PDB file of C-alpha atoms and ligand atoms in Angstrom:
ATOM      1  CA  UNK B   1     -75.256-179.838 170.499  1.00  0.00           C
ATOM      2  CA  UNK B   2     -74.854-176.603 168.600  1.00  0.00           C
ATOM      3  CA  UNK B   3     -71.158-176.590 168.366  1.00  0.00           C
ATOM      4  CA  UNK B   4     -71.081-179.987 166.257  1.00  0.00           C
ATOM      5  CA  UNK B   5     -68.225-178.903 163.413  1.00  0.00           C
ATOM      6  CA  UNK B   6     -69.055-179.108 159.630  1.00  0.00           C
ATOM      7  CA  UNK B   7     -65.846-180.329 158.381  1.00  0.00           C
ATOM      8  CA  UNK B   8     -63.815-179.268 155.391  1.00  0.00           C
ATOM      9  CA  UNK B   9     -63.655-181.247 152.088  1.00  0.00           C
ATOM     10  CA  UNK B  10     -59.437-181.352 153.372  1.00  0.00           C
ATOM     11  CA  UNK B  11     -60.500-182.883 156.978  1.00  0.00           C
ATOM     12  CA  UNK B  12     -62.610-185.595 155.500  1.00  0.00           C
ATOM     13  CA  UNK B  13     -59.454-186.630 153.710  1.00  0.00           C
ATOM     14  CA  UNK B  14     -57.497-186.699 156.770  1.00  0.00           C
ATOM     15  CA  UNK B  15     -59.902-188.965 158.180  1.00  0.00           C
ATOM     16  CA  UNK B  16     -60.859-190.899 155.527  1.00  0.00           C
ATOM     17  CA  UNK B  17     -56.917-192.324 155.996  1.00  0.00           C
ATOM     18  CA  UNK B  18     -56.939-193.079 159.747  1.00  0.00           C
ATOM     19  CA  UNK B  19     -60.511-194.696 159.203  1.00  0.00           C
ATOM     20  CA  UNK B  20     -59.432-196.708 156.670  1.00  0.00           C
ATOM     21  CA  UNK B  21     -56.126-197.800 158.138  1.00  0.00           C
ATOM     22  CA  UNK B  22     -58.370-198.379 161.434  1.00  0.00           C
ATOM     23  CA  UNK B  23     -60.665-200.736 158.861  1.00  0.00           C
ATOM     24  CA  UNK B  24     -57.509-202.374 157.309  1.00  0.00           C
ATOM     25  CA  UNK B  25     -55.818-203.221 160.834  1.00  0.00           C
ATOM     26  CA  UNK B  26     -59.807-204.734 162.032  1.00  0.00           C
ATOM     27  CA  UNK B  27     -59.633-207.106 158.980  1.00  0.00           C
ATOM     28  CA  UNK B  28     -56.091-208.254 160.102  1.00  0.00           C
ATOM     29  CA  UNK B  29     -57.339-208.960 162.946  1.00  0.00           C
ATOM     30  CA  UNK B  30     -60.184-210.995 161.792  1.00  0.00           C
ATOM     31  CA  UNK B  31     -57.427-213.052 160.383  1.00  0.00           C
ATOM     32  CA  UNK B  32     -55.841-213.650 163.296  1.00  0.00           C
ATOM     33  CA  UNK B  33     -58.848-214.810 165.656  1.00  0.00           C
ATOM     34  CA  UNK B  34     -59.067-218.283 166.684  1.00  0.00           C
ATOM     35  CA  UNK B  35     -59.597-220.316 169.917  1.00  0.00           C
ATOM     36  CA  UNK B  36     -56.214-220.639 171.932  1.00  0.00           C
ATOM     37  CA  UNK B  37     -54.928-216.592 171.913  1.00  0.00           C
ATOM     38  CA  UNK B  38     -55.278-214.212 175.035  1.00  0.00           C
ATOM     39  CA  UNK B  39     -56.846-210.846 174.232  1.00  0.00           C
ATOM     40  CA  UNK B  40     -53.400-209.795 175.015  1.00  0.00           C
ATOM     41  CA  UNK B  41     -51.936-211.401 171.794  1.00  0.00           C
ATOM     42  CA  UNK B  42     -55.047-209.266 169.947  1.00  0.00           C
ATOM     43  CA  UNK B  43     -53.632-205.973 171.442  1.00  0.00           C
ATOM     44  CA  UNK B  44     -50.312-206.863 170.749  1.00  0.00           C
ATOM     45  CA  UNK B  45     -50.994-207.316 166.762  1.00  0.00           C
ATOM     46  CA  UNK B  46     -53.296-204.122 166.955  1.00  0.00           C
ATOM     47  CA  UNK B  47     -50.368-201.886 168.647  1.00  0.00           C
ATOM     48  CA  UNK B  48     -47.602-203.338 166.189  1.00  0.00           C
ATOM     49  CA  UNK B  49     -50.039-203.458 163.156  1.00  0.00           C
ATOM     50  CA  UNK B  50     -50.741-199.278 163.510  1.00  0.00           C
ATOM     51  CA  UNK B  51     -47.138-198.415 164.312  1.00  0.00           C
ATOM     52  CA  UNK B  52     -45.883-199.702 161.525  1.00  0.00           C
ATOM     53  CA  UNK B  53     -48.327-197.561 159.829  1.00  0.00           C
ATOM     54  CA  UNK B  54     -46.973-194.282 161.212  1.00  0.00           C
ATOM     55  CA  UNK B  55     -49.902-194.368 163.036  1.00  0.00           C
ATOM     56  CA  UNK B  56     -50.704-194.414 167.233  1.00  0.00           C
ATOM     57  CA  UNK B  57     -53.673-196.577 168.512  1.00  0.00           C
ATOM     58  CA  UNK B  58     -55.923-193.768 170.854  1.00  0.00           C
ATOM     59  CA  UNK B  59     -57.187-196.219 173.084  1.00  0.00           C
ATOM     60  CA  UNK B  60     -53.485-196.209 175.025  1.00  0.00           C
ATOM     61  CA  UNK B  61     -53.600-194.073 177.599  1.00  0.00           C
ATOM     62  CA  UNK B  62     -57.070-192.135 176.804  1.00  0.00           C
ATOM     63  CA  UNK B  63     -58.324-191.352 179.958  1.00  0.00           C
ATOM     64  CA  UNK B  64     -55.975-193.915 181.763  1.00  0.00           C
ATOM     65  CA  UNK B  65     -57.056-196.987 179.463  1.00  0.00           C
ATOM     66  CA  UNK B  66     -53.770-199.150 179.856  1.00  0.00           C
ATOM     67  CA  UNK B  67     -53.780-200.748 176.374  1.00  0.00           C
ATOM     68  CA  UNK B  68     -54.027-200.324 172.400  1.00  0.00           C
ATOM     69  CA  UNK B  69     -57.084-201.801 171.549  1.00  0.00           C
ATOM     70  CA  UNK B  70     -60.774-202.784 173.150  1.00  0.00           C
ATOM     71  CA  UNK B  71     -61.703-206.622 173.362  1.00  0.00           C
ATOM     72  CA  UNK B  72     -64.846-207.131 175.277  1.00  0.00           C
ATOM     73  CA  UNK B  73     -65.841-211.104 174.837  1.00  0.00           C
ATOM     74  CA  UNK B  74     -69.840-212.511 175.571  1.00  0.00           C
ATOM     75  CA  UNK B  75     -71.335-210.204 178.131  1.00  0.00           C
ATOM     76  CA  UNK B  76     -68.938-207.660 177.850  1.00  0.00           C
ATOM     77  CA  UNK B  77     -70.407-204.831 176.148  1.00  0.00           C
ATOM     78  CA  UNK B  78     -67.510-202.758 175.859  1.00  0.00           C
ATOM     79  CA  UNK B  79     -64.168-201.430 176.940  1.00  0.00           C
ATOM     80  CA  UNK B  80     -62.698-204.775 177.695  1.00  0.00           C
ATOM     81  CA  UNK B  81     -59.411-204.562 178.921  1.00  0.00           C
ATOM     82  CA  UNK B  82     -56.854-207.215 176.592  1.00  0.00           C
ATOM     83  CA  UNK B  83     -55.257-209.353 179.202  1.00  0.00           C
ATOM     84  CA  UNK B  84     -54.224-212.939 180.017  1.00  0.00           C
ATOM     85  CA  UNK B  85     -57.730-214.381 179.206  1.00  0.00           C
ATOM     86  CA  UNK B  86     -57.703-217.042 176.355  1.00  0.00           C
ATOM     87  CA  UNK B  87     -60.561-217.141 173.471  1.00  0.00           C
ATOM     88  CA  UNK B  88     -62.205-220.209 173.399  1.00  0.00           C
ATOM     89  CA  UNK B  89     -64.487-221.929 171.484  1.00  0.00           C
ATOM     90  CA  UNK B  90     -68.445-220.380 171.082  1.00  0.00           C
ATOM     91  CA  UNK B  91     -66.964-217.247 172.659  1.00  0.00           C
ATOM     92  CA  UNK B  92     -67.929-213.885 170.991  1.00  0.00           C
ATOM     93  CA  UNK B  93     -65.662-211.098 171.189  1.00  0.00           C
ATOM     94  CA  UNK B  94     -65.864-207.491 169.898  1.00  0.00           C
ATOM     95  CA  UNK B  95     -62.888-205.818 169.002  1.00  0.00           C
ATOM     96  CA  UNK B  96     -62.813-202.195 169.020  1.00  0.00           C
ATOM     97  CA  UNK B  97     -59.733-200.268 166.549  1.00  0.00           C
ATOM     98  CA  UNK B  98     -59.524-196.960 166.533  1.00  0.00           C
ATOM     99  CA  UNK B  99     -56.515-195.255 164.388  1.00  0.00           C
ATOM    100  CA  UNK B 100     -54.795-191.517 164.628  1.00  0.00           C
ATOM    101  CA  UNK B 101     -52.832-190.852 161.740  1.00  0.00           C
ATOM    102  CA  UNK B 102     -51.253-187.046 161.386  1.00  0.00           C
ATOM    103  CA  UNK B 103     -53.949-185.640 164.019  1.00  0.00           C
ATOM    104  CA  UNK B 104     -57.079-187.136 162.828  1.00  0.00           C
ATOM    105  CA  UNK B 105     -59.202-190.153 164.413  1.00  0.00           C
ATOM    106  CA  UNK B 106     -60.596-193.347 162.613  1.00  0.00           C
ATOM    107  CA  UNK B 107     -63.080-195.787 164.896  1.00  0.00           C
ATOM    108  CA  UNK B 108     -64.214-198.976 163.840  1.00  0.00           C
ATOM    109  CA  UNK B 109     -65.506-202.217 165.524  1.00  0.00           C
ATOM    110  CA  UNK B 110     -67.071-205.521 164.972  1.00  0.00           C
ATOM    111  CA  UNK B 111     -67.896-208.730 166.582  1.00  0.00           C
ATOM    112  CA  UNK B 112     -66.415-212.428 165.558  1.00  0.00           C
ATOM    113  CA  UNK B 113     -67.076-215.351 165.953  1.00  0.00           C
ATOM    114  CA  UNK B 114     -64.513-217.986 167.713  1.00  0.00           C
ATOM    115  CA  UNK B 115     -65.347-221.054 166.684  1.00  0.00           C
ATOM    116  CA  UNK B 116     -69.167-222.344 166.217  1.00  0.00           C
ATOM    117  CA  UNK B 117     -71.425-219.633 168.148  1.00  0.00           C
ATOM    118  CA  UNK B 118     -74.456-220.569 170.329  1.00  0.00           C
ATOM    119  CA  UNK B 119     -77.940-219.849 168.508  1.00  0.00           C
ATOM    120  CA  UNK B 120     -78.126-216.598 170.846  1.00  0.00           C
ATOM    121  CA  UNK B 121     -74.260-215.768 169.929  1.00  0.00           C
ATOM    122  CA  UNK B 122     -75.312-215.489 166.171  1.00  0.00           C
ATOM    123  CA  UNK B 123     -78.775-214.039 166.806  1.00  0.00           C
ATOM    124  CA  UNK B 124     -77.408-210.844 168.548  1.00  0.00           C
ATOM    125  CA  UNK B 125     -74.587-210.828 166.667  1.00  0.00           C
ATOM    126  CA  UNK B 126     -76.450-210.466 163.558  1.00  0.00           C
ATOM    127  CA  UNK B 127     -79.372-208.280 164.666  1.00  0.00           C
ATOM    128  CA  UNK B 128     -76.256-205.889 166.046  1.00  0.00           C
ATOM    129  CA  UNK B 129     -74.885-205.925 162.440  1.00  0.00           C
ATOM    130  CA  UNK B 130     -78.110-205.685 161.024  1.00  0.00           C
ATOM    131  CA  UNK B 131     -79.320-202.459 163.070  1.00  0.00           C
ATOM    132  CA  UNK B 132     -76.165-200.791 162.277  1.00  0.00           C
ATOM    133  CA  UNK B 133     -76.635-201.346 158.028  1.00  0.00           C
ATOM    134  CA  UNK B 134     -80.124-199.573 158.809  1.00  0.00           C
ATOM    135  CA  UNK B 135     -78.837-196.687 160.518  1.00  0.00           C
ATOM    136  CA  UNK B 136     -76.085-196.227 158.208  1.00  0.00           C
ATOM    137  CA  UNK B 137     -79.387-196.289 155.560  1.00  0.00           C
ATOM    138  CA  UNK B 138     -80.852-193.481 157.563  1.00  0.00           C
ATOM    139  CA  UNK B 139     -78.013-190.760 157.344  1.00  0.00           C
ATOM    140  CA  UNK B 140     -78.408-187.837 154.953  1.00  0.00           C
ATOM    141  CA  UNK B 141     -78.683-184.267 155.370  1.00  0.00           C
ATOM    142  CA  UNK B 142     -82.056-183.254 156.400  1.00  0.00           C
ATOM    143  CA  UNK B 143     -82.671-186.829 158.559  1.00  0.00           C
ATOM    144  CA  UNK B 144     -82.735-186.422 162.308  1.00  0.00           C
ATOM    145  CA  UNK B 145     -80.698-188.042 165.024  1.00  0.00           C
ATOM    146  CA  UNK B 146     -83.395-189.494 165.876  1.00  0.00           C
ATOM    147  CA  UNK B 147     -84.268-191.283 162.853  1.00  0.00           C
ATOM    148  CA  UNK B 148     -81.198-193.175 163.230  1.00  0.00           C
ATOM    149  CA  UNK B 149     -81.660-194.276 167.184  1.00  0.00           C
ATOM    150  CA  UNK B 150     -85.155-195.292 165.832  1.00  0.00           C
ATOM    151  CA  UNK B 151     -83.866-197.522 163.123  1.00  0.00           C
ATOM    152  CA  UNK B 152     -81.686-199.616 165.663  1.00  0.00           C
ATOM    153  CA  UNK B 153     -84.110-199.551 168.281  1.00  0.00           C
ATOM    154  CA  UNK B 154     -87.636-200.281 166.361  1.00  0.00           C
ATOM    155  CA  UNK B 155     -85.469-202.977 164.251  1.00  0.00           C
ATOM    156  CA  UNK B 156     -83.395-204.572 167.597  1.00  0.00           C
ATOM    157  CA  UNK B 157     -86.077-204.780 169.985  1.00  0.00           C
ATOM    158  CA  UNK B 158     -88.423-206.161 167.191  1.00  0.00           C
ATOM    159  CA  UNK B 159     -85.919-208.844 167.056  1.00  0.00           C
ATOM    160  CA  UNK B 160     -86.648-209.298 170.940  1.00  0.00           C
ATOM    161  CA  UNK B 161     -82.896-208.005 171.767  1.00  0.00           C
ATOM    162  CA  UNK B 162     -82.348-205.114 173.794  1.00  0.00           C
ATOM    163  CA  UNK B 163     -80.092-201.890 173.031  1.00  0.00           C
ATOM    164  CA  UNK B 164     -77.691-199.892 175.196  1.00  0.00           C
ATOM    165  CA  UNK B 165     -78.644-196.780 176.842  1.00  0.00           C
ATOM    166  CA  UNK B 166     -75.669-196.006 178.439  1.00  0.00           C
ATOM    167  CA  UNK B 167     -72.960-195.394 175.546  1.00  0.00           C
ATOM    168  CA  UNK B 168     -73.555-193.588 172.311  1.00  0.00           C
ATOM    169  CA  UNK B 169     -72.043-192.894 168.950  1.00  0.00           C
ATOM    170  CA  UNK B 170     -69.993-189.498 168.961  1.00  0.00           C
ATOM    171  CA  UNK B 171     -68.528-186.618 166.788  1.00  0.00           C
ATOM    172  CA  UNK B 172     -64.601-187.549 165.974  1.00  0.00           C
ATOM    173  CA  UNK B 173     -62.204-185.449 163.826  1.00  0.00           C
ATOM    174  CA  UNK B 174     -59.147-184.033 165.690  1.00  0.00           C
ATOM    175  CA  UNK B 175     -60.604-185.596 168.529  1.00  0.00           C
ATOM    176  CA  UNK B 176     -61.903-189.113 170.168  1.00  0.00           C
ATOM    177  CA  UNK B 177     -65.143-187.780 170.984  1.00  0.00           C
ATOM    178  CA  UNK B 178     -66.870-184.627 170.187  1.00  0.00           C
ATOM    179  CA  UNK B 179     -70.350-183.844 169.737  1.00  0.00           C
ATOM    180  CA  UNK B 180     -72.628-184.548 169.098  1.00  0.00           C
ATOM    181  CA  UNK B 181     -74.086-187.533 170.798  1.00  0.00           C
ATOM    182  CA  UNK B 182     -75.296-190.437 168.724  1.00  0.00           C
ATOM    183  CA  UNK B 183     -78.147-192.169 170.741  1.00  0.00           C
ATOM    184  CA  UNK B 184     -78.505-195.717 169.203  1.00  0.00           C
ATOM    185  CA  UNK B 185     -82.524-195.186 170.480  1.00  0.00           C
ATOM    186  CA  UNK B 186     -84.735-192.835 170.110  1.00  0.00           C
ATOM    187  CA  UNK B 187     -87.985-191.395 167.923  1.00  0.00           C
ATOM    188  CA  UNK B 188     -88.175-190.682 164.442  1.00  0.00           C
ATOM    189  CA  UNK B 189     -88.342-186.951 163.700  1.00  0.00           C
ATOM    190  CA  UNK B 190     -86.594-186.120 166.845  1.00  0.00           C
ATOM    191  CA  UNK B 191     -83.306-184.682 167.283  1.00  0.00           C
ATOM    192  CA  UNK B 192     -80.769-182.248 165.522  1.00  0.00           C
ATOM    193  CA  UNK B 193     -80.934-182.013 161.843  1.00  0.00           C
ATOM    194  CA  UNK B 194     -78.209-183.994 160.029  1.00  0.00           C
ATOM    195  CA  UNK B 195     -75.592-181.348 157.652  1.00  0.00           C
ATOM    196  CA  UNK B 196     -73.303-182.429 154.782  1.00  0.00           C
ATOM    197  CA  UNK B 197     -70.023-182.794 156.453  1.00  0.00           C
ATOM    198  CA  UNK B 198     -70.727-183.896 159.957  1.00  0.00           C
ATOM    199  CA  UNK B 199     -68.996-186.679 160.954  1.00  0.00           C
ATOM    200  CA  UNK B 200     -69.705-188.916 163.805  1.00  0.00           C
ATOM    201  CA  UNK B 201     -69.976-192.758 164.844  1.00  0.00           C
ATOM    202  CA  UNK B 202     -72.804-195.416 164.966  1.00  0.00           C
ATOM    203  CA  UNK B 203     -72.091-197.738 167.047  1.00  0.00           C
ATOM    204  CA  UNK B 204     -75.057-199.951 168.493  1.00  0.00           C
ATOM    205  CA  UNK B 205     -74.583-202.369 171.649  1.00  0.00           C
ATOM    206  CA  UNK B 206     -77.506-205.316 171.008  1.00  0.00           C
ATOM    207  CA  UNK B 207     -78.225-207.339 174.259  1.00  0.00           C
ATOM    208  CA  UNK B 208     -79.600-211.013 173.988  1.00  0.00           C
ATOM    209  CA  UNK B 209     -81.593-209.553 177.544  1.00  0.00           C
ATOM    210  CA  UNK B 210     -81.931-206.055 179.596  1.00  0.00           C
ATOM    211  CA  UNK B 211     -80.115-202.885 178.599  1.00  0.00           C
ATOM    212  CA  UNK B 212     -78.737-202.060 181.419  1.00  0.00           C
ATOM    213  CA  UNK B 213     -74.923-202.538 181.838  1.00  0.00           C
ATOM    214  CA  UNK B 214     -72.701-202.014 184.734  1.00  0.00           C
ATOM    215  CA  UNK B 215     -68.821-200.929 185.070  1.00  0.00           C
ATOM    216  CA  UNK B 216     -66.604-203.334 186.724  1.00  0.00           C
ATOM    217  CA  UNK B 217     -64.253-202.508 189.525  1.00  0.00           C
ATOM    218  CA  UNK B 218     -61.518-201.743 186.910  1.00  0.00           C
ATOM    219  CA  UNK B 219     -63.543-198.248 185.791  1.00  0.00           C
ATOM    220  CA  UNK B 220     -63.312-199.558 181.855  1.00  0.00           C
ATOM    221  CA  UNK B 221     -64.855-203.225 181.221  1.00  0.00           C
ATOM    222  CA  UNK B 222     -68.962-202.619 180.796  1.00  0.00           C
ATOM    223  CA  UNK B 223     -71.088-205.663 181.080  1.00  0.00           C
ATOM    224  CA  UNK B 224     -74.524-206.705 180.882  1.00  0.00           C
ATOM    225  CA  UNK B 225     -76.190-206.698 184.528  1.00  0.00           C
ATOM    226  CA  UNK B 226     -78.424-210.003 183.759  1.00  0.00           C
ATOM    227  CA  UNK B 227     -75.273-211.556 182.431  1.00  0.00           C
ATOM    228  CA  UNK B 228     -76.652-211.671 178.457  1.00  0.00           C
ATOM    229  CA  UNK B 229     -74.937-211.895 175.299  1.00  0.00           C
ATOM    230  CA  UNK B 230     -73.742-208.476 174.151  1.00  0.00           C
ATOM    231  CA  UNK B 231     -72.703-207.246 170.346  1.00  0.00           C
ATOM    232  CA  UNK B 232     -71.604-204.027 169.002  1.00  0.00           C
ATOM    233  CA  UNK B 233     -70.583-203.200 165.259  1.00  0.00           C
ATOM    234  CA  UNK B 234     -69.180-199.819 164.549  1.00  0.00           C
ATOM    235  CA  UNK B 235     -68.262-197.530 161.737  1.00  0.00           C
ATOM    236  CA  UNK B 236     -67.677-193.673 161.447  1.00  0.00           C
ATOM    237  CA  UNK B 237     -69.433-191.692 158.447  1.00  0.00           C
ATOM    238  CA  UNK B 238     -69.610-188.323 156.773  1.00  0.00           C
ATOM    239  CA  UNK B 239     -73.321-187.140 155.946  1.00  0.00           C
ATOM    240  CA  UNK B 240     -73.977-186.120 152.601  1.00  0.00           C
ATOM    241  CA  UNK B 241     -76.346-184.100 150.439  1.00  0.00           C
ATOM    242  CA  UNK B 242     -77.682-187.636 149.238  1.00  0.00           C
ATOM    243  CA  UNK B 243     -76.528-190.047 152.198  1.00  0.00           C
ATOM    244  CA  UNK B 244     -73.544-190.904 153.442  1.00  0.00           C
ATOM    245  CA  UNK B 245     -69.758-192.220 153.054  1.00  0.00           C
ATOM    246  CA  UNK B 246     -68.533-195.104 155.179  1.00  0.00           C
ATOM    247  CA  UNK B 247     -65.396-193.758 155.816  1.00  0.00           C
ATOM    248  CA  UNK B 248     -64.395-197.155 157.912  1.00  0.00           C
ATOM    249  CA  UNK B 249     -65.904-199.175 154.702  1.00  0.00           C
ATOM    250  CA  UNK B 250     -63.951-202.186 154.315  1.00  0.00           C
ATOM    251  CA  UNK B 251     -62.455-203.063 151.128  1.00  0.00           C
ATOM    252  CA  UNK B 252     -62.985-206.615 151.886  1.00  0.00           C
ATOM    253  CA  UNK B 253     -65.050-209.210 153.802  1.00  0.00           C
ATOM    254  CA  UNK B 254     -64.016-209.936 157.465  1.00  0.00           C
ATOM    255  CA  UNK B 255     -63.219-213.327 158.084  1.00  0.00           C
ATOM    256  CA  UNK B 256     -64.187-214.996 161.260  1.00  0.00           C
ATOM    257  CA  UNK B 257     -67.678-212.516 161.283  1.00  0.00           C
ATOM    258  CA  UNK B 258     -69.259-213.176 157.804  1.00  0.00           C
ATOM    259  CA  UNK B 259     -70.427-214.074 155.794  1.00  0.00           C
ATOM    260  CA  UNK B 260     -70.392-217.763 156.582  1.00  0.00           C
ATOM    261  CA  UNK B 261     -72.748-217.438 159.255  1.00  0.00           C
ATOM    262  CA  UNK B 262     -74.449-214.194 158.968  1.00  0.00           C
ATOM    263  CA  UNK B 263     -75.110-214.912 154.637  1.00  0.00           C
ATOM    264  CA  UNK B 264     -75.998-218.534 155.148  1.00  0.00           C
ATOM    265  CA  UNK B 265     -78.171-218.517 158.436  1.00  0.00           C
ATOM    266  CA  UNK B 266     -80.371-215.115 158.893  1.00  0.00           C
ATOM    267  CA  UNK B 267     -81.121-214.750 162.537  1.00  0.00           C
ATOM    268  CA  UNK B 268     -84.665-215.749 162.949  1.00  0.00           C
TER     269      UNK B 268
HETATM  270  N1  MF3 W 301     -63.485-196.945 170.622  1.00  0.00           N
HETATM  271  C1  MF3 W 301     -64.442-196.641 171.650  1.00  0.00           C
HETATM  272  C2  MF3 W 301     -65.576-195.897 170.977  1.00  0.00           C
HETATM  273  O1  MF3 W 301     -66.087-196.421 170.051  1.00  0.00           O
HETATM  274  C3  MF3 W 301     -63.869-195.846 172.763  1.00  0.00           C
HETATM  275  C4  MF3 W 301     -62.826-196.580 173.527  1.00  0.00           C
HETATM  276  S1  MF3 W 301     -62.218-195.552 174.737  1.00  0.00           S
HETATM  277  C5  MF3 W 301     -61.038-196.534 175.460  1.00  0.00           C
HETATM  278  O2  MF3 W 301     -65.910-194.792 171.254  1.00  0.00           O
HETATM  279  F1  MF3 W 301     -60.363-195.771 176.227  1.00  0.00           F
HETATM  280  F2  MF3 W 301     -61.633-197.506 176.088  1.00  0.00           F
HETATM  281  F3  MF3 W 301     -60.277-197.025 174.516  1.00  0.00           F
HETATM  282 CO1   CO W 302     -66.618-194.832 168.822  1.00  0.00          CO
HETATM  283 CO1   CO W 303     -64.758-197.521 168.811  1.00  0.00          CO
END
């Protein structure tokens, strides 16, 4: 973990613009959701929606994955594959954007709601959006990893959910995934000490039951082994001297993921 890069006041810019066309292109997409389209029709709007940009979607082709976007719906936790399958009614999905514009990588994620969610949809839902806001609250240079794995896991598994061992939050710049490794558990004090000008995810999976997840014959799409409700929200973030910037802040509320539900009913 020694060789995670401080990066210049210059690279922040650079990704500062492909996260926030990456944030931009997740709110269109919020827009979009409803009961009746395939994931397919998602990864369609996602691939045209960045082009047009003069931008190129990273998740087509990376490591073999076939298509422009992640979708991963219920008790997918993530990687889902867009296909042919329709979004229906109480369904869940997480949809997973992440942007290259002129070399540099913007990742961003969140779950929406299709439709009226089940009391479990909107409870890990909202304890996976939750645990990410107190992470985020936890980055500054001096803090730990550690203190941030802590926050999600003291503050999700209080709320009897479950979080994700098996995928992490990650270095990006230039590249997808660098180091370090963002563990969304952990212990408070623990870890490598945070510098002004790392950048990396934090991106928590919340399970309504067990952690552990298992790959499906298609090497990408994750899911929950007991079947349960899975959530994941995700931005990427530069540490600072006095916190942090949200460089996948969005410059207005998604639609289809709050605030009706998440403002007007707390999860209990
Ligand atoms: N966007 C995912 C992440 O947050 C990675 C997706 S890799 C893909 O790290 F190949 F599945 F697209
Ligand atoms: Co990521
Ligand atoms: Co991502």
């Amino acid at each position: 973990m020694s060789n995670v890069t401080i990066k210049s006041v210059k690279e922040v810019n650079g990704i500062r613009v492909a996260c926030q066309m990456a944030a931009d292109t997740l709110l269109k997409v919020g827009e979009m959701l409803k009961a009746g389209i395939t994931t397919d029709d998602i990864d369609r709007f996602v691939h045209e929606d960045t082009i047009q940009r003069g931008a190129w979607p990273a998740p087509l082709n990376y490591h073999g994955f076939p298509k422009s976007v992640c979708t991963s719906i219920n008790e997918v936790v993530c990687h889902g594959i867009p296909g042919s399958q329709v979004l229906k009614d109480g369904d869940i999905i997480n949809v997973d954007v992440t942007t290259i514009f002129e070399g540099f990588y913007g990742d961003t994620s969140a779950t929406f709601y299709i439709g009226k969610p089940s009391a479990e949809a909107r409870k890990v839902t909202e304890v996976s959006r939750k645990s990410l806001d107190l992470a985020i609250a936890e980055v500054r240079e001096g803090a730990r990893l550690g203190d941030i794995g802590a926050a999600i896991q003291e503050y999700a598994e209080g709320q009897g959910c479950s979080v994700v061992r098996a995928f992490v939050g990650h270095g990006i710049g230039r590249q997808f995934h660098e180091p370090p490794q963002v563990h969304h558990y952990g212990r408070r004090g623990s870890g490598m000490r945070l510098k002004a000008g790392m950048v990396f995810t934090i991106e928590p999976m919340i399970n309504v039951g067990a952690f552990e997840v298992e790959v499906l014959a298609d090497k990408w799409t994750a899911v929950t082994v007991d079947g349960s409700l899975s959530a994941q929200f995700e931005h990427t973030v530069v540490v600072t001297k006095s916190g942090c910037e949200v460089l996948t802040k969005r410059t207005r509320q998604l639609v289809n993921s709050e605030p009706a539900w998440s403002a007007v009913v707390a999860p209990a």
